[in-house]
Tab-separated table of C-alpha atoms in Angstrom:
chain	number	residue	atom	x	y	z
A	100	UNK	CA	-22.907	-17.228	-18.342
A	101	UNK	CA	-20.463	-14.556	-18.619
A	102	UNK	CA	-21.546	-11.099	-17.750
A	103	UNK	CA	-21.691	-8.304	-20.160
A	104	UNK	CA	-19.208	-5.382	-20.407
A	105	UNK	CA	-21.819	-3.060	-19.173
A	106	UNK	CA	-22.666	-5.237	-16.126
A	107	UNK	CA	-19.033	-5.402	-15.130
A	108	UNK	CA	-18.474	-1.857	-15.541
A	109	UNK	CA	-21.596	-0.894	-13.549
A	110	UNK	CA	-20.750	-3.219	-10.642
A	111	UNK	CA	-17.028	-2.044	-10.464
A	112	UNK	CA	-17.808	1.529	-10.766
A	113	UNK	CA	-20.335	1.626	-7.872
A	114	UNK	CA	-18.434	-0.872	-5.416
A	115	UNK	CA	-17.176	0.721	-2.358
A	116	UNK	CA	-13.428	1.346	-2.293
A	117	UNK	CA	-13.108	2.582	1.359
A	118	UNK	CA	-10.376	0.923	3.477
A	119	UNK	CA	-7.530	-1.282	2.124
A	120	UNK	CA	-9.393	-4.593	1.854
A	121	UNK	CA	-9.143	-6.142	-1.587
A	122	UNK	CA	-11.561	-9.091	-0.965
A	123	UNK	CA	-13.836	-7.710	-3.502
A	124	UNK	CA	-11.307	-8.941	-6.152
A	125	UNK	CA	-11.392	-12.636	-4.961
A	126	UNK	CA	-11.815	-14.820	-7.842
A	127	UNK	CA	-11.409	-11.940	-10.306
A	128	UNK	CA	-7.869	-10.950	-9.755
A	129	UNK	CA	-4.860	-12.315	-8.068
A	130	UNK	CA	-1.376	-11.251	-6.900
A	131	UNK	CA	1.571	-13.135	-5.605
A	132	UNK	CA	2.755	-11.972	-2.181
A	133	UNK	CA	6.250	-11.319	-1.112
A	134	UNK	CA	8.132	-14.104	0.265
A	135	UNK	CA	9.171	-12.406	3.446
A	136	UNK	CA	5.587	-12.119	4.982
A	137	UNK	CA	5.230	-8.556	6.157
A	138	UNK	CA	2.247	-9.200	8.485
A	139	UNK	CA	4.041	-11.974	10.380
A	140	UNK	CA	7.206	-10.082	10.674
A	141	UNK	CA	5.473	-7.019	11.856
A	142	UNK	CA	3.765	-9.083	14.545
A	143	UNK	CA	7.233	-10.221	15.761
A	144	UNK	CA	8.460	-6.711	16.059
A	145	UNK	CA	5.341	-5.503	17.843
A	146	UNK	CA	5.555	-8.208	20.395
A	147	UNK	CA	8.820	-6.667	21.396
A	148	UNK	CA	7.948	-3.080	21.438
A	149	UNK	CA	6.689	-0.897	24.311
A	150	UNK	CA	5.468	2.052	22.066
A	151	UNK	CA	4.678	1.643	18.379
A	152	UNK	CA	3.337	3.944	15.605
A	153	UNK	CA	1.835	2.768	12.444
A	154	UNK	CA	1.940	5.548	9.701
A	155	UNK	CA	-0.896	5.765	7.039
A	156	UNK	CA	-2.615	2.757	8.497
A	157	UNK	CA	-5.412	2.843	5.963
A	158	UNK	CA	-8.452	1.113	7.444
A	159	UNK	CA	-6.274	-0.601	10.077
A	160	UNK	CA	-6.449	-3.912	8.360
A	161	UNK	CA	-2.869	-4.933	8.827
A	162	UNK	CA	-2.386	-3.603	12.321
A	163	UNK	CA	-5.560	-5.173	13.524
A	164	UNK	CA	-4.263	-8.563	12.626
A	165	UNK	CA	-1.195	-8.222	14.850
A	166	UNK	CA	-1.506	-10.955	17.711
A	167	UNK	CA	-0.058	-8.702	20.357
A	168	UNK	CA	-0.095	-4.924	20.268
A	169	UNK	CA	2.369	-2.828	22.441
A	170	UNK	CA	1.029	-1.065	25.584
A	171	UNK	CA	1.061	2.206	23.637
A	172	UNK	CA	0.037	1.717	19.995
A	173	UNK	CA	-0.882	4.657	17.753
A	174	UNK	CA	-1.995	4.707	14.229
A	175	UNK	CA	-2.290	7.731	11.838
A	176	UNK	CA	-4.449	8.132	8.816
A	177	UNK	CA	-5.674	11.051	6.796
A	178	UNK	CA	-8.666	9.861	4.712
A	179	UNK	CA	-11.966	10.143	6.758
A	180	UNK	CA	-13.637	6.979	5.485
A	181	UNK	CA	-10.521	5.103	6.488
A	182	UNK	CA	-10.348	6.863	9.869
A	183	UNK	CA	-13.717	5.457	10.678
A	184	UNK	CA	-12.804	1.948	9.786
A	185	UNK	CA	-9.434	2.113	11.559
A	186	UNK	CA	-11.055	3.394	14.847
A	187	UNK	CA	-13.690	0.541	14.674
A	188	UNK	CA	-11.045	-2.040	14.349
A	189	UNK	CA	-8.155	-0.604	16.555
A	190	UNK	CA	-9.829	1.186	19.358
A	191	UNK	CA	-11.414	-2.079	20.846
A	192	UNK	CA	-7.847	-3.429	21.146
A	193	UNK	CA	-6.660	-0.236	23.025
A	194	UNK	CA	-4.950	1.517	20.136
A	195	UNK	CA	-5.159	5.289	19.481
A	196	UNK	CA	-6.039	6.348	15.950
A	197	UNK	CA	-5.021	9.865	15.029
A	198	UNK	CA	-6.279	11.967	12.235
A	199	UNK	CA	-3.265	13.317	10.368
A	200	UNK	CA	-2.903	15.217	7.139
A	201	UNK	CA	-0.155	12.932	5.636
A	202	UNK	CA	2.315	15.868	5.564
A	203	UNK	CA	5.191	16.408	8.142
A	204	UNK	CA	5.464	17.368	10.912
A	205	UNK	CA	4.349	14.115	12.701
A	206	UNK	CA	2.171	15.097	15.675
A	207	UNK	CA	4.360	13.286	18.304
A	208	UNK	CA	7.263	14.297	20.666
A	209	UNK	CA	10.841	13.436	19.933
A	210	UNK	CA	11.817	9.967	20.927
A	211	UNK	CA	8.173	8.767	21.513
A	212	UNK	CA	8.345	5.332	19.919
A	213	UNK	CA	10.737	2.311	19.724
A	214	UNK	CA	8.915	0.906	16.695
A	215	UNK	CA	7.588	2.868	13.477
A	216	UNK	CA	5.849	0.906	10.876
A	217	UNK	CA	4.232	1.660	7.633
A	218	UNK	CA	2.875	-0.662	4.930
A	219	UNK	CA	2.710	1.004	1.389
A	220	UNK	CA	3.302	4.660	2.478
A	221	UNK	CA	2.585	7.166	-0.154
A	222	UNK	CA	5.621	8.911	0.957
A	223	UNK	CA	8.301	8.216	3.550
A	224	UNK	CA	9.294	11.200	5.981
A	225	UNK	CA	12.665	9.861	6.978
A	226	UNK	CA	13.691	12.818	9.050
A	227	UNK	CA	10.336	12.762	11.000
A	228	UNK	CA	10.661	9.018	11.439
A	229	UNK	CA	14.261	9.411	12.819
A	230	UNK	CA	12.945	12.283	15.179
A	231	UNK	CA	10.055	10.292	16.696
A	232	UNK	CA	12.178	7.071	17.183
A	233	UNK	CA	13.933	6.509	20.485
A	234	UNK	CA	17.699	5.506	20.268
A	235	UNK	CA	17.901	1.904	19.267
A	236	UNK	CA	14.215	2.008	17.789
A	237	UNK	CA	13.511	0.815	14.266
A	238	UNK	CA	11.424	1.565	11.250
A	239	UNK	CA	9.975	-1.313	9.459
A	240	UNK	CA	8.031	-0.908	6.348
A	241	UNK	CA	6.864	-2.692	3.115
A	242	UNK	CA	6.751	-0.397	0.192
A	243	UNK	CA	5.713	-0.020	-3.470
A	244	UNK	CA	8.755	-0.542	-5.571
A	245	UNK	CA	9.697	0.903	-9.041
A	246	UNK	CA	7.556	0.179	-12.165
A	247	UNK	CA	4.854	-1.517	-10.060
A	248	UNK	CA	1.805	-2.469	-12.129
A	249	UNK	CA	3.526	-0.594	-14.999
A	250	UNK	CA	1.651	-2.670	-17.562
A	251	UNK	CA	-1.685	-1.053	-16.538
A	252	UNK	CA	-0.211	2.343	-16.497
A	253	UNK	CA	1.444	1.957	-20.014
A	254	UNK	CA	-1.910	0.498	-21.226
A	255	UNK	CA	-3.995	3.435	-20.343
A	256	UNK	CA	-1.463	6.225	-20.410
A	257	UNK	CA	1.158	5.239	-22.862
A	258	UNK	CA	4.995	5.232	-21.966
A	259	UNK	CA	5.458	6.499	-18.418
A	260	UNK	CA	8.386	6.858	-16.103
A	261	UNK	CA	7.941	4.449	-13.199
A	262	UNK	CA	11.436	4.449	-11.880
A	263	UNK	CA	10.692	6.357	-8.703
A	264	UNK	CA	10.453	4.558	-5.341
A	265	UNK	CA	13.682	2.717	-5.952
A	266	UNK	CA	15.058	0.719	-2.963
A	267	UNK	CA	18.536	2.192	-3.287
A	268	UNK	CA	17.153	5.796	-3.068
A	269	UNK	CA	15.141	4.655	0.070
A	270	UNK	CA	18.502	3.396	1.717
A	271	UNK	CA	20.154	6.757	0.757
A	272	UNK	CA	17.325	8.629	2.154
A	273	UNK	CA	17.248	6.635	5.541
A	274	UNK	CA	20.916	7.034	5.928
A	275	UNK	CA	20.832	10.732	5.133
A	276	UNK	CA	18.254	11.029	8.165
A	277	UNK	CA	20.862	9.246	10.514
A	278	UNK	CA	19.285	5.716	10.386
A	279	UNK	CA	21.200	2.574	9.734
A	280	UNK	CA	19.514	0.178	7.125
A	281	UNK	CA	19.762	-3.400	8.551
A	282	UNK	CA	17.568	-5.183	5.965
A	283	UNK	CA	16.462	-4.274	2.346
A	284	UNK	CA	14.945	-6.722	-0.055
A	285	UNK	CA	12.849	-6.519	-3.189
A	286	UNK	CA	10.746	-8.683	-5.440
A	287	UNK	CA	8.522	-8.461	-8.500
A	288	UNK	CA	5.190	-10.412	-8.368
A	289	UNK	CA	2.880	-11.673	-10.965
A	290	UNK	CA	-0.722	-10.107	-11.072
A	291	UNK	CA	-3.760	-11.347	-13.217
A	292	UNK	CA	-6.939	-9.503	-13.990
A	293	UNK	CA	-9.636	-11.787	-15.123
A	294	UNK	CA	-12.293	-9.262	-16.136
A	295	UNK	CA	-12.499	-5.427	-16.896
A	296	UNK	CA	-14.386	-4.919	-13.624
A	297	UNK	CA	-11.366	-6.153	-11.651
A	298	UNK	CA	-9.185	-3.549	-13.403
A	299	UNK	CA	-11.778	-0.797	-12.800
A	300	UNK	CA	-12.076	-1.619	-9.152
A	301	UNK	CA	-8.372	-1.778	-8.740
A	302	UNK	CA	-7.621	1.499	-10.404
A	303	UNK	CA	-10.399	3.264	-8.365
A	304	UNK	CA	-8.732	2.085	-5.145
A	305	UNK	CA	-5.067	2.378	-6.066
A	306	UNK	CA	-5.319	5.823	-7.562
A	307	UNK	CA	-1.487	6.468	-8.222
A	308	UNK	CA	-1.301	3.664	-10.963
A	309	UNK	CA	-3.379	5.624	-13.388
A	310	UNK	CA	-3.824	9.251	-11.926
A	311	UNK	CA	-7.139	10.676	-12.756
A	312	UNK	CA	-8.704	7.426	-13.727
A	313	UNK	CA	-12.364	7.451	-14.432
A	314	UNK	CA	-14.623	5.027	-16.501
A	315	UNK	CA	-15.707	7.942	-18.641
A	316	UNK	CA	-12.325	9.202	-19.382
A	317	UNK	CA	-10.879	5.704	-20.396
A	318	UNK	CA	-14.152	4.145	-21.907
A	319	UNK	CA	-12.602	3.214	-25.229
A	320	UNK	CA	-9.491	1.606	-23.742
A	321	UNK	CA	-11.667	-0.179	-21.211
A	322	UNK	CA	-13.926	-1.673	-23.918
A	323	UNK	CA	-11.002	-2.627	-25.829
A	324	UNK	CA	-9.408	-4.400	-22.694
A	325	UNK	CA	-12.632	-6.150	-22.122
A	326	UNK	CA	-12.482	-7.644	-25.599
A	327	UNK	CA	-8.821	-8.625	-25.191
A	328	UNK	CA	-9.434	-10.373	-21.886
A	329	UNK	CA	-12.509	-12.244	-23.293
A	330	UNK	CA	-10.291	-13.402	-26.403
A	331	UNK	CA	-7.007	-13.975	-24.885
A	332	UNK	CA	-7.450	-14.523	-21.087
A	333	UNK	CA	-6.273	-12.537	-18.088
A	334	UNK	CA	-4.383	-9.190	-18.324
A	335	UNK	CA	-1.007	-9.885	-16.667
A	336	UNK	CA	0.937	-7.281	-14.811
A	337	UNK	CA	3.776	-7.238	-12.137
A	338	UNK	CA	3.680	-5.491	-8.755
A	339	UNK	CA	6.929	-4.404	-7.244
A	340	UNK	CA	7.483	-4.520	-3.372
A	341	UNK	CA	10.504	-3.785	-1.213
A	342	UNK	CA	11.035	-4.388	2.521
A	343	UNK	CA	13.277	-1.982	4.446
A	344	UNK	CA	14.085	-1.896	8.097
A	345	UNK	CA	16.407	0.813	9.613
A	346	UNK	CA	17.522	1.460	13.113
A	347	UNK	CA	18.316	4.734	15.026
A	348	UNK	CA	21.733	4.415	16.558
A	349	UNK	CA	22.220	4.140	20.202
A	350	UNK	CA	20.323	2.543	23.059
A	351	UNK	CA	19.183	-1.142	23.031
A	352	UNK	CA	17.563	-2.596	19.879
A	353	UNK	CA	13.781	-2.325	19.655
């Protein structure tokens, strides 16, 4: 028996959105994964690094899954609930978790790391990344690309410019900071939301898709979306992802 609209809203509006774990959506929403396999590639690079920094680590979910961490591993995060989660996952493995305000300057000396990584950073501080990398070191990142989940943004907010976060802009910014881009790939990936609760949870967690989202503010559109999903099936959207790897000239490769 399907749950009522009110049941779905109440459940999703009260669920915890701490950390960067989306398992709450299992069976209720799905998203294709990029073909390159960021976690696997990160693990390969971490295995060859002596000192690594993970920027905006969230709850440390991805870094905690790396089979072998470098002797010096540091993660930064700004949101207090995520800091607590990251510390619980990473400190037992010998990694340092540093509270940072997500605003340059990075609290590390010049040339401190031979690998800097970040999965889905809110913003990439290319000049700071170049500063803290050793010669020959690399920045490795999977990022949100342009027009990601634009279908949801348009549904709730109307026509909206989602052309920022372009991979070519990232390349230009990296090169402007003195880094050499050695890999750049992008993909668009199908997403399905199978009930309105999944949409609510997702928008509460991924706050930049519909800035200022709340159940109360968008009550009418949520009710309409519930009726649409009940009548037509899942709401389909598409995420956008790109992988970028850039090296600092000089010295041995990381």
